JSON list of C-alpha atoms in Angstrom, two decimals:
[
{"chain": "V", "resi": 971, "resn": "GLU", "atom": "CA", "xyz": [36.20, -115.40, 138.97]},
{"chain": "V", "resi": 972, "resn": "VAL", "atom": "CA", "xyz": [34.45, -115.40, 142.34]},
{"chain": "V", "resi": 973, "resn": "GLN", "atom": "CA", "xyz": [36.24, -117.89, 144.54]},
{"chain": "V", "resi": 974, "resn": "LEU", "atom": "CA", "xyz": [36.35, -119.03, 148.16]},
{"chain": "V", "resi": 975, "resn": "VAL", "atom": "CA", "xyz": [39.46, -120.92, 149.26]},
{"chain": "V", "resi": 976, "resn": "GLN", "atom": "CA", "xyz": [39.45, -122.69, 152.60]},
{"chain": "V", "resi": 977, "resn": "SER", "atom": "CA", "xyz": [42.31, -123.72, 154.85]},
{"chain": "V", "resi": 978, "resn": "GLY", "atom": "CA", "xyz": [43.59, -127.28, 154.89]},
{"chain": "V", "resi": 979, "resn": "ALA", "atom": "CA", "xyz": [42.49, -130.38, 156.77]},
{"chain": "V", "resi": 980, "resn": "GLU", "atom": "CA", "xyz": [43.00, -130.50, 160.51]},
{"chain": "V", "resi": 981, "resn": "VAL", "atom": "CA", "xyz": [43.47, -133.34, 162.98]},
{"chain": "V", "resi": 982, "resn": "LYS", "atom": "CA", "xyz": [42.92, -132.36, 166.59]},
{"chain": "V", "resi": 983, "resn": "LYS", "atom": "CA", "xyz": [42.41, -133.92, 170.00]},
{"chain": "V", "resi": 984, "resn": "PRO", "atom": "CA", "xyz": [39.27, -133.45, 172.13]},
{"chain": "V", "resi": 985, "resn": "GLY", "atom": "CA", "xyz": [39.48, -130.27, 174.18]},
{"chain": "V", "resi": 986, "resn": "GLU", "atom": "CA", "xyz": [41.81, -128.49, 171.76]},
{"chain": "V", "resi": 987, "resn": "SER", "atom": "CA", "xyz": [40.93, -125.21, 170.07]},
{"chain": "V", "resi": 988, "resn": "LEU", "atom": "CA", "xyz": [40.77, -124.62, 166.32]},
{"chain": "V", "resi": 989, "resn": "LYS", "atom": "CA", "xyz": [40.22, -121.80, 163.85]},
{"chain": "V", "resi": 990, "resn": "ILE", "atom": "CA", "xyz": [39.65, -122.53, 160.16]},
{"chain": "V", "resi": 991, "resn": "SER", "atom": "CA", "xyz": [39.54, -119.94, 157.41]},
{"chain": "V", "resi": 992, "resn": "CYS", "atom": "CA", "xyz": [37.82, -119.03, 154.17]},
{"chain": "V", "resi": 993, "resn": "LYS", "atom": "CA", "xyz": [39.41, -116.46, 151.85]},
{"chain": "V", "resi": 994, "resn": "GLY", "atom": "CA", "xyz": [37.30, -114.72, 149.25]},
{"chain": "V", "resi": 995, "resn": "SER", "atom": "CA", "xyz": [38.49, -113.27, 145.95]},
{"chain": "V", "resi": 996, "resn": "GLY", "atom": "CA", "xyz": [37.05, -111.91, 142.72]},
{"chain": "V", "resi": 997, "resn": "TYR", "atom": "CA", "xyz": [34.31, -109.84, 144.35]},
{"chain": "V", "resi": 998, "resn": "SER", "atom": "CA", "xyz": [33.72, -107.19, 147.01]},
{"chain": "V", "resi": 999, "resn": "PHE", "atom": "CA", "xyz": [34.21, -109.32, 150.14]},
{"chain": "V", "resi": 1000, "resn": "THR", "atom": "CA", "xyz": [32.66, -106.72, 152.43]},
{"chain": "V", "resi": 1001, "resn": "SER", "atom": "CA", "xyz": [29.39, -106.55, 150.49]},
{"chain": "V", "resi": 1002, "resn": "TYR", "atom": "CA", "xyz": [28.14, -110.13, 150.79]},
{"chain": "V", "resi": 1003, "resn": "TRP", "atom": "CA", "xyz": [27.26, -112.43, 153.67]},
{"chain": "V", "resi": 1004, "resn": "ILE", "atom": "CA", "xyz": [29.41, -115.54, 154.11]},
{"chain": "V", "resi": 1005, "resn": "GLY", "atom": "CA", "xyz": [27.88, -118.68, 155.57]},
{"chain": "V", "resi": 1006, "resn": "TRP", "atom": "CA", "xyz": [29.31, -121.79, 157.21]},
{"chain": "V", "resi": 1007, "resn": "VAL", "atom": "CA", "xyz": [27.79, -125.23, 156.64]},
{"chain": "V", "resi": 1008, "resn": "ARG", "atom": "CA", "xyz": [28.60, -128.50, 158.39]},
{"chain": "V", "resi": 1009, "resn": "GLN", "atom": "CA", "xyz": [28.45, -131.94, 156.80]},
{"chain": "V", "resi": 1010, "resn": "MET", "atom": "CA", "xyz": [29.06, -134.83, 159.15]},
{"chain": "V", "resi": 1011, "resn": "PRO", "atom": "CA", "xyz": [30.35, -138.08, 157.63]},
{"chain": "V", "resi": 1012, "resn": "GLY", "atom": "CA", "xyz": [27.69, -139.62, 155.38]},
{"chain": "V", "resi": 1013, "resn": "LYS", "atom": "CA", "xyz": [25.12, -137.00, 156.37]},
{"chain": "V", "resi": 1014, "resn": "GLY", "atom": "CA", "xyz": [23.42, -133.93, 154.96]},
{"chain": "V", "resi": 1015, "resn": "LEU", "atom": "CA", "xyz": [24.12, -130.20, 155.01]},
{"chain": "V", "resi": 1016, "resn": "GLU", "atom": "CA", "xyz": [23.50, -128.15, 158.17]},
{"chain": "V", "resi": 1017, "resn": "TRP", "atom": "CA", "xyz": [23.55, -124.35, 158.28]},
{"chain": "V", "resi": 1018, "resn": "MET", "atom": "CA", "xyz": [25.74, -123.07, 161.14]},
{"chain": "V", "resi": 1019, "resn": "GLY", "atom": "CA", "xyz": [25.70, -119.31, 160.77]},
{"chain": "V", "resi": 1020, "resn": "ILE", "atom": "CA", "xyz": [26.48, -116.30, 158.61]},
{"chain": "V", "resi": 1021, "resn": "ILE", "atom": "CA", "xyz": [28.58, -113.16, 158.88]},
{"chain": "V", "resi": 1022, "resn": "TYR", "atom": "CA", "xyz": [28.55, -109.86, 157.01]},
{"chain": "V", "resi": 1023, "resn": "PRO", "atom": "CA", "xyz": [32.22, -108.91, 156.73]},
{"chain": "V", "resi": 1024, "resn": "GLY", "atom": "CA", "xyz": [31.40, -105.25, 156.15]},
{"chain": "V", "resi": 1025, "resn": "ASP", "atom": "CA", "xyz": [30.37, -104.75, 159.77]},
{"chain": "V", "resi": 1026, "resn": "SER", "atom": "CA", "xyz": [30.85, -108.25, 161.28]},
{"chain": "V", "resi": 1027, "resn": "ASP", "atom": "CA", "xyz": [27.11, -108.64, 161.89]},
{"chain": "V", "resi": 1028, "resn": "THR", "atom": "CA", "xyz": [26.75, -112.35, 162.74]},
{"chain": "V", "resi": 1029, "resn": "ARG", "atom": "CA", "xyz": [23.76, -114.68, 162.96]},
{"chain": "V", "resi": 1030, "resn": "TYR", "atom": "CA", "xyz": [23.88, -118.22, 164.29]},
{"chain": "V", "resi": 1031, "resn": "SER", "atom": "CA", "xyz": [21.68, -121.23, 163.81]},
{"chain": "V", "resi": 1032, "resn": "PRO", "atom": "CA", "xyz": [20.02, -122.07, 167.14]},
{"chain": "V", "resi": 1033, "resn": "SER", "atom": "CA", "xyz": [21.69, -125.49, 166.88]},
{"chain": "V", "resi": 1034, "resn": "PHE", "atom": "CA", "xyz": [25.18, -123.95, 166.82]},
{"chain": "V", "resi": 1035, "resn": "GLN", "atom": "CA", "xyz": [24.76, -120.84, 168.99]},
{"chain": "V", "resi": 1036, "resn": "GLY", "atom": "CA", "xyz": [27.37, -120.97, 171.76]},
{"chain": "V", "resi": 1037, "resn": "GLN", "atom": "CA", "xyz": [29.16, -123.93, 170.18]},
{"chain": "V", "resi": 1038, "resn": "VAL", "atom": "CA", "xyz": [31.25, -122.05, 167.62]},
{"chain": "V", "resi": 1039, "resn": "THR", "atom": "CA", "xyz": [32.35, -118.51, 166.85]},
{"chain": "V", "resi": 1040, "resn": "ILE", "atom": "CA", "xyz": [32.21, -116.95, 163.40]},
{"chain": "V", "resi": 1041, "resn": "SER", "atom": "CA", "xyz": [34.37, -113.93, 162.64]},
{"chain": "V", "resi": 1042, "resn": "ALA", "atom": "CA", "xyz": [35.91, -112.08, 159.71]},
{"chain": "V", "resi": 1043, "resn": "ASP", "atom": "CA", "xyz": [38.92, -109.90, 158.90]},
{"chain": "V", "resi": 1044, "resn": "LYS", "atom": "CA", "xyz": [37.87, -107.69, 156.03]},
{"chain": "V", "resi": 1045, "resn": "SER", "atom": "CA", "xyz": [41.39, -106.35, 155.57]},
{"chain": "V", "resi": 1046, "resn": "ILE", "atom": "CA", "xyz": [42.43, -109.75, 154.22]},
{"chain": "V", "resi": 1047, "resn": "SER", "atom": "CA", "xyz": [39.03, -110.86, 152.85]},
{"chain": "V", "resi": 1048, "resn": "THR", "atom": "CA", "xyz": [38.88, -113.83, 155.18]},
{"chain": "V", "resi": 1049, "resn": "ALA", "atom": "CA", "xyz": [36.13, -115.37, 157.29]},
{"chain": "V", "resi": 1050, "resn": "TYR", "atom": "CA", "xyz": [36.75, -117.74, 160.17]},
{"chain": "V", "resi": 1051, "resn": "LEU", "atom": "CA", "xyz": [35.05, -120.52, 162.09]},
{"chain": "V", "resi": 1052, "resn": "GLN", "atom": "CA", "xyz": [36.46, -121.39, 165.46]},
{"chain": "V", "resi": 1053, "resn": "TRP", "atom": "CA", "xyz": [36.02, -123.75, 168.38]},
{"chain": "V", "resi": 1054, "resn": "SER", "atom": "CA", "xyz": [37.35, -123.24, 171.89]},
{"chain": "V", "resi": 1055, "resn": "SER", "atom": "CA", "xyz": [37.09, -126.88, 172.94]},
{"chain": "V", "resi": 1056, "resn": "LEU", "atom": "CA", "xyz": [36.60, -129.52, 170.27]},
{"chain": "V", "resi": 1057, "resn": "LYS", "atom": "CA", "xyz": [34.59, -132.69, 170.75]},
{"chain": "V", "resi": 1058, "resn": "ALA", "atom": "CA", "xyz": [34.71, -135.91, 168.77]},
{"chain": "V", "resi": 1059, "resn": "SER", "atom": "CA", "xyz": [31.25, -135.03, 167.47]},
{"chain": "V", "resi": 1060, "resn": "ASP", "atom": "CA", "xyz": [32.76, -131.98, 165.71]},
{"chain": "V", "resi": 1061, "resn": "THR", "atom": "CA", "xyz": [34.38, -134.34, 163.22]},
{"chain": "V", "resi": 1062, "resn": "ALA", "atom": "CA", "xyz": [32.96, -133.22, 159.87]},
{"chain": "V", "resi": 1063, "resn": "MET", "atom": "CA", "xyz": [33.57, -131.40, 156.62]},
{"chain": "V", "resi": 1064, "resn": "TYR", "atom": "CA", "xyz": [32.99, -127.67, 156.95]},
{"chain": "V", "resi": 1065, "resn": "TYR", "atom": "CA", "xyz": [32.12, -125.50, 153.97]},
{"chain": "V", "resi": 1066, "resn": "CYS", "atom": "CA", "xyz": [31.97, -121.76, 153.58]},
{"chain": "V", "resi": 1067, "resn": "ALA", "atom": "CA", "xyz": [29.79, -120.23, 150.89]},
{"chain": "V", "resi": 1068, "resn": "ARG", "atom": "CA", "xyz": [28.75, -116.77, 149.76]},
{"chain": "V", "resi": 1069, "resn": "LEU", "atom": "CA", "xyz": [25.13, -116.00, 150.54]},
{"chain": "V", "resi": 1070, "resn": "LEU", "atom": "CA", "xyz": [22.99, -114.15, 148.03]},
{"chain": "V", "resi": 1071, "resn": "TYR", "atom": "CA", "xyz": [19.34, -113.27, 148.43]},
{"chain": "V", "resi": 1072, "resn": "SER", "atom": "CA", "xyz": [16.27, -111.57, 147.06]},
{"chain": "V", "resi": 1073, "resn": "SER", "atom": "CA", "xyz": [13.01, -110.70, 148.77]},
{"chain": "V", "resi": 1074, "resn": "SER", "atom": "CA", "xyz": [11.73, -114.20, 148.07]},
{"chain": "V", "resi": 1075, "resn": "SER", "atom": "CA", "xyz": [14.78, -116.45, 148.01]},
{"chain": "V", "resi": 1076, "resn": "ILE", "atom": "CA", "xyz": [18.22, -117.14, 149.42]},
{"chain": "V", "resi": 1077, "resn": "TRP", "atom": "CA", "xyz": [21.03, -119.13, 147.86]},
{"chain": "V", "resi": 1078, "resn": "PHE", "atom": "CA", "xyz": [24.69, -120.00, 148.42]},
{"chain": "V", "resi": 1079, "resn": "ASP", "atom": "CA", "xyz": [27.13, -119.49, 145.55]},
{"chain": "V", "resi": 1080, "resn": "PRO", "atom": "CA", "xyz": [29.98, -120.24, 145.22]},
{"chain": "V", "resi": 1081, "resn": "TRP", "atom": "CA", "xyz": [31.13, -122.72, 147.84]},
{"chain": "V", "resi": 1082, "resn": "GLY", "atom": "CA", "xyz": [34.61, -123.25, 149.19]},
{"chain": "V", "resi": 1083, "resn": "GLN", "atom": "CA", "xyz": [36.29, -126.61, 148.65]},
{"chain": "V", "resi": 1084, "resn": "GLY", "atom": "CA", "xyz": [35.66, -127.63, 152.26]},
{"chain": "V", "resi": 1085, "resn": "THR", "atom": "CA", "xyz": [37.87, -128.17, 155.31]},
{"chain": "V", "resi": 1086, "resn": "LEU", "atom": "CA", "xyz": [37.88, -131.61, 156.89]},
{"chain": "V", "resi": 1087, "resn": "VAL", "atom": "CA", "xyz": [38.15, -131.47, 160.68]},
{"chain": "V", "resi": 1088, "resn": "THR", "atom": "CA", "xyz": [38.93, -134.72, 162.48]},
{"chain": "V", "resi": 1089, "resn": "VAL", "atom": "CA", "xyz": [38.77, -134.82, 166.27]},
{"chain": "V", "resi": 1090, "resn": "SER", "atom": "CA", "xyz": [40.17, -137.96, 167.81]},
{"chain": "V", "resi": 1091, "resn": "SER", "atom": "CA", "xyz": [42.14, -138.92, 170.86]},
{"chain": "A", "resi": 338, "resn": "SER", "atom": "CA", "xyz": [7.63, -125.91, 161.19]},
{"chain": "A", "resi": 339, "resn": "SER", "atom": "CA", "xyz": [11.08, -124.82, 159.95]},
{"chain": "A", "resi": 340, "resn": "GLU", "atom": "CA", "xyz": [12.01, -128.13, 158.35]},
{"chain": "A", "resi": 341, "resn": "LEU", "atom": "CA", "xyz": [12.43, -129.12, 154.73]},
{"chain": "A", "resi": 342, "resn": "THR", "atom": "CA", "xyz": [11.59, -132.73, 153.86]},
{"chain": "A", "resi": 343, "resn": "GLN", "atom": "CA", "xyz": [13.05, -134.62, 150.90]},
{"chain": "A", "resi": 344, "resn": "ASP", "atom": "CA", "xyz": [12.72, -138.22, 149.77]},
{"chain": "A", "resi": 345, "resn": "PRO", "atom": "CA", "xyz": [15.97, -140.01, 150.71]},
{"chain": "A", "resi": 346, "resn": "ALA", "atom": "CA", "xyz": [16.42, -141.68, 147.34]},
{"chain": "A", "resi": 347, "resn": "VAL", "atom": "CA", "xyz": [15.05, -141.45, 143.80]},
{"chain": "A", "resi": 348, "resn": "SER", "atom": "CA", "xyz": [16.02, -143.31, 140.65]},
{"chain": "A", "resi": 349, "resn": "VAL", "atom": "CA", "xyz": [15.56, -142.53, 136.97]},
{"chain": "A", "resi": 350, "resn": "ALA", "atom": "CA", "xyz": [16.33, -144.33, 133.73]},
{"chain": "A", "resi": 351, "resn": "LEU", "atom": "CA", "xyz": [18.95, -142.73, 131.53]},
{"chain": "A", "resi": 352, "resn": "GLY", "atom": "CA", "xyz": [17.36, -140.06, 129.33]},
{"chain": "A", "resi": 353, "resn": "GLN", "atom": "CA", "xyz": [14.10, -139.95, 131.24]},
{"chain": "A", "resi": 354, "resn": "THR", "atom": "CA", "xyz": [12.65, -137.15, 133.37]},
{"chain": "A", "resi": 355, "resn": "VAL", "atom": "CA", "xyz": [12.84, -137.10, 137.15]},
{"chain": "A", "resi": 356, "resn": "ARG", "atom": "CA", "xyz": [11.34, -134.76, 139.75]},
{"chain": "A", "resi": 357, "resn": "ILE", "atom": "CA", "xyz": [12.93, -134.30, 143.15]},
{"chain": "A", "resi": 358, "resn": "THR", "atom": "CA", "xyz": [10.68, -132.67, 145.73]},
{"chain": "A", "resi": 359, "resn": "CYS", "atom": "CA", "xyz": [11.15, -130.64, 148.90]},
{"chain": "A", "resi": 360, "resn": "GLN", "atom": "CA", "xyz": [8.31, -129.92, 151.33]},
{"chain": "A", "resi": 361, "resn": "GLY", "atom": "CA", "xyz": [8.07, -127.37, 154.10]},
{"chain": "A", "resi": 362, "resn": "ASP", "atom": "CA", "xyz": [5.89, -124.59, 155.46]},
{"chain": "A", "resi": 363, "resn": "SER", "atom": "CA", "xyz": [8.53, -121.95, 154.66]},
{"chain": "A", "resi": 364, "resn": "LEU", "atom": "CA", "xyz": [8.15, -122.76, 150.96]},
{"chain": "A", "resi": 365, "resn": "ARG", "atom": "CA", "xyz": [4.74, -121.08, 150.99]},
{"chain": "A", "resi": 366, "resn": "SER", "atom": "CA", "xyz": [6.64, -117.79, 151.41]},
{"chain": "A", "resi": 367, "resn": "TYR", "atom": "CA", "xyz": [10.11, -118.40, 149.94]},
{"chain": "A", "resi": 368, "resn": "TYR", "atom": "CA", "xyz": [11.46, -120.17, 146.89]},
{"chain": "A", "resi": 369, "resn": "ALA", "atom": "CA", "xyz": [13.90, -123.02, 147.40]},
{"chain": "A", "resi": 370, "resn": "SER", "atom": "CA", "xyz": [17.39, -123.12, 146.00]},
{"chain": "A", "resi": 371, "resn": "TRP", "atom": "CA", "xyz": [18.87, -126.44, 144.90]},
{"chain": "A", "resi": 372, "resn": "TYR", "atom": "CA", "xyz": [22.38, -127.87, 145.11]},
{"chain": "A", "resi": 373, "resn": "GLN", "atom": "CA", "xyz": [24.06, -130.85, 143.49]},
{"chain": "A", "resi": 374, "resn": "GLN", "atom": "CA", "xyz": [26.77, -132.66, 145.43]},
{"chain": "A", "resi": 375, "resn": "LYS", "atom": "CA", "xyz": [28.85, -135.44, 143.94]},
{"chain": "A", "resi": 376, "resn": "PRO", "atom": "CA", "xyz": [30.96, -137.74, 146.13]},
{"chain": "A", "resi": 377, "resn": "GLY", "atom": "CA", "xyz": [34.01, -136.02, 147.53]},
{"chain": "A", "resi": 378, "resn": "GLN", "atom": "CA", "xyz": [33.03, -132.63, 146.12]},
{"chain": "A", "resi": 379, "resn": "ALA", "atom": "CA", "xyz": [31.56, -129.41, 147.46]},
{"chain": "A", "resi": 380, "resn": "PRO", "atom": "CA", "xyz": [27.91, -128.63, 146.69]},
{"chain": "A", "resi": 381, "resn": "VAL", "atom": "CA", "xyz": [27.17, -126.71, 143.51]},
{"chain": "A", "resi": 382, "resn": "LEU", "atom": "CA", "xyz": [24.19, -124.40, 143.03]},
{"chain": "A", "resi": 383, "resn": "VAL", "atom": "CA", "xyz": [21.91, -125.59, 140.20]},
{"chain": "A", "resi": 384, "resn": "ILE", "atom": "CA", "xyz": [18.67, -123.62, 140.71]},
{"chain": "A", "resi": 385, "resn": "TYR", "atom": "CA", "xyz": [17.80, -120.46, 142.65]},
{"chain": "A", "resi": 386, "resn": "GLY", "atom": "CA", "xyz": [14.83, -118.13, 142.91]},
{"chain": "A", "resi": 387, "resn": "LYS", "atom": "CA", "xyz": [11.66, -118.85, 140.95]},
{"chain": "A", "resi": 388, "resn": "ASN", "atom": "CA", "xyz": [13.56, -120.86, 138.30]},
{"chain": "A", "resi": 389, "resn": "ASN", "atom": "CA", "xyz": [17.02, -119.48, 137.62]},
{"chain": "A", "resi": 390, "resn": "ARG", "atom": "CA", "xyz": [20.08, -121.43, 136.54]},
{"chain": "A", "resi": 391, "resn": "PRO", "atom": "CA", "xyz": [23.61, -120.19, 137.25]},
{"chain": "A", "resi": 392, "resn": "SER", "atom": "CA", "xyz": [25.96, -119.94, 134.31]},
{"chain": "A", "resi": 393, "resn": "GLY", "atom": "CA", "xyz": [27.21, -123.35, 133.27]},
{"chain": "A", "resi": 394, "resn": "ILE", "atom": "CA", "xyz": [24.25, -125.35, 134.55]},
{"chain": "A", "resi": 395, "resn": "PRO", "atom": "CA", "xyz": [22.56, -127.30, 131.72]},
{"chain": "A", "resi": 396, "resn": "ASP", "atom": "CA", "xyz": [19.03, -126.30, 130.78]},
{"chain": "A", "resi": 397, "resn": "ARG", "atom": "CA", "xyz": [17.76, -129.80, 131.54]},
{"chain": "A", "resi": 398, "resn": "PHE", "atom": "CA", "xyz": [17.63, -128.58, 135.17]},
{"chain": "A", "resi": 399, "resn": "SER", "atom": "CA", "xyz": [14.55, -126.59, 136.12]},
{"chain": "A", "resi": 400, "resn": "GLY", "atom": "CA", "xyz": [12.72, -125.56, 139.27]},
{"chain": "A", "resi": 401, "resn": "SER", "atom": "CA", "xyz": [9.10, -125.01, 140.22]},
{"chain": "A", "resi": 402, "resn": "SER", "atom": "CA", "xyz": [6.99, -124.42, 143.28]},
{"chain": "A", "resi": 403, "resn": "SER", "atom": "CA", "xyz": [3.41, -125.02, 144.38]},
{"chain": "A", "resi": 404, "resn": "GLY", "atom": "CA", "xyz": [2.04, -124.47, 147.86]},
{"chain": "A", "resi": 405, "resn": "ASN", "atom": "CA", "xyz": [4.46, -125.95, 150.37]},
{"chain": "A", "resi": 406, "resn": "THR", "atom": "CA", "xyz": [6.36, -128.01, 147.79]},
{"chain": "A", "resi": 407, "resn": "ALA", "atom": "CA", "xyz": [9.35, -127.07, 145.66]},
{"chain": "A", "resi": 408, "resn": "SER", "atom": "CA", "xyz": [10.52, -129.33, 142.85]},
{"chain": "A", "resi": 409, "resn": "LEU", "atom": "CA", "xyz": [13.72, -129.80, 140.91]},
{"chain": "A", "resi": 410, "resn": "THR", "atom": "CA", "xyz": [13.14, -131.43, 137.53]},
{"chain": "A", "resi": 411, "resn": "ILE", "atom": "CA", "xyz": [15.82, -132.99, 135.36]},
{"chain": "A", "resi": 412, "resn": "THR", "atom": "CA", "xyz": [14.53, -133.48, 131.83]},
{"chain": "A", "resi": 413, "resn": "GLY", "atom": "CA", "xyz": [16.56, -136.14, 130.05]},
{"chain": "A", "resi": 414, "resn": "ALA", "atom": "CA", "xyz": [18.74, -137.28, 132.96]},
{"chain": "A", "resi": 415, "resn": "GLN", "atom": "CA", "xyz": [22.36, -138.04, 132.15]},
{"chain": "A", "resi": 416, "resn": "ALA", "atom": "CA", "xyz": [24.77, -140.37, 133.90]},
{"chain": "A", "resi": 417, "resn": "GLU", "atom": "CA", "xyz": [26.68, -137.36, 135.24]},
{"chain": "A", "resi": 418, "resn": "ASP", "atom": "CA", "xyz": [23.55, -136.17, 137.05]},
{"chain": "A", "resi": 419, "resn": "GLU", "atom": "CA", "xyz": [23.88, -139.00, 139.56]},
{"chain": "A", "resi": 420, "resn": "ALA", "atom": "CA", "xyz": [24.49, -137.16, 142.82]},
{"chain": "A", "resi": 421, "resn": "ASP", "atom": "CA", "xyz": [22.94, -135.99, 146.07]},
{"chain": "A", "resi": 422, "resn": "TYR", "atom": "CA", "xyz": [20.55, -133.05, 145.75]},
{"chain": "A", "resi": 423, "resn": "TYR", "atom": "CA", "xyz": [19.70, -130.64, 148.56]},
{"chain": "A", "resi": 424, "resn": "CYS", "atom": "CA", "xyz": [17.04, -127.94, 148.79]},
{"chain": "A", "resi": 425, "resn": "ASN", "atom": "CA", "xyz": [17.58, -124.80, 150.86]},
{"chain": "A", "resi": 426, "resn": "SER", "atom": "CA", "xyz": [15.42, -121.95, 152.04]},
{"chain": "A", "resi": 427, "resn": "ARG", "atom": "CA", "xyz": [14.82, -119.69, 155.00]},
{"chain": "A", "resi": 428, "resn": "ASP", "atom": "CA", "xyz": [12.15, -119.60, 157.64]},
{"chain": "A", "resi": 429, "resn": "SER", "atom": "CA", "xyz": [10.18, -116.65, 158.99]},
{"chain": "A", "resi": 430, "resn": "SER", "atom": "CA", "xyz": [12.71, -116.15, 161.81]},
{"chain": "A", "resi": 431, "resn": "GLY", "atom": "CA", "xyz": [15.58, -115.69, 159.36]},
{"chain": "A", "resi": 432, "resn": "ASN", "atom": "CA", "xyz": [17.10, -119.10, 159.99]},
{"chain": "A", "resi": 433, "resn": "LEU", "atom": "CA", "xyz": [18.46, -120.86, 156.93]},
{"chain": "A", "resi": 434, "resn": "ILE", "atom": "CA", "xyz": [17.46, -124.48, 156.47]},
{"chain": "A", "resi": 435, "resn": "PHE", "atom": "CA", "xyz": [18.51, -127.41, 154.28]},
{"chain": "A", "resi": 436, "resn": "GLY", "atom": "CA", "xyz": [16.51, -130.43, 153.34]},
{"chain": "A", "resi": 437, "resn": "GLY", "atom": "CA", "xyz": [17.89, -133.82, 154.28]},
{"chain": "A", "resi": 438, "resn": "GLY", "atom": "CA", "xyz": [19.00, -134.53, 150.73]},
{"chain": "A", "resi": 439, "resn": "THR", "atom": "CA", "xyz": [17.93, -136.89, 147.95]},
{"chain": "A", "resi": 440, "resn": "LYS", "atom": "CA", "xyz": [20.29, -139.45, 146.44]},
{"chain": "A", "resi": 441, "resn": "LEU", "atom": "CA", "xyz": [19.60, -139.64, 142.71]},
{"chain": "A", "resi": 442, "resn": "THR", "atom": "CA", "xyz": [20.54, -142.84, 140.91]},
{"chain": "A", "resi": 443, "resn": "VAL", "atom": "CA", "xyz": [20.59, -142.87, 137.10]},
{"chain": "A", "resi": 444, "resn": "LEU", "atom": "CA", "xyz": [19.93, -146.40, 135.84]}
]
């Protein structure tokens, strides 16, 4: 079974750093892009960026470029999303998902269970 | 434009057919994928490509596309279909985009 398992909920203070994880299993982790998606409370889905664990090629949404860092450790089949200085506005649920594509379509499947990040003083 | 536009809310009577739409210039070149998200749960893929359903997705879900509009149709909506639905595609620059989501209510 293809599965993505994310790290647990986090509560942080503004200005603190954070790194959350997404571990893949049941497939060749290095052969598929992994994406990160933000969902702020009561809001919709926002694409943040993607990484190809095979060579760590990374692409960011213009909205998130410079705000977060996406990385991966292929030796342990794990992708990461990190912040160097959190803001209250980073409070959200964060999902990782495997990206698949054809010449005419892209889709995310499966999705991790989500990691809730709460930033509050 | 690299945006995808969805109606915020749609309702359907139990057992009837409902169409949820997604509009955007990128849909003239790329098919949309569709996700179902129930409260407190992660999104689940329901349609991808021209009209493909992942394993386990009921065949009452179908997808179609015309011009700049993609549609998700639920034929014979069930109570368990009540959820938020999001479309997703890419633009010509390689950016991935989501629609704002449609809240489906089954009456």
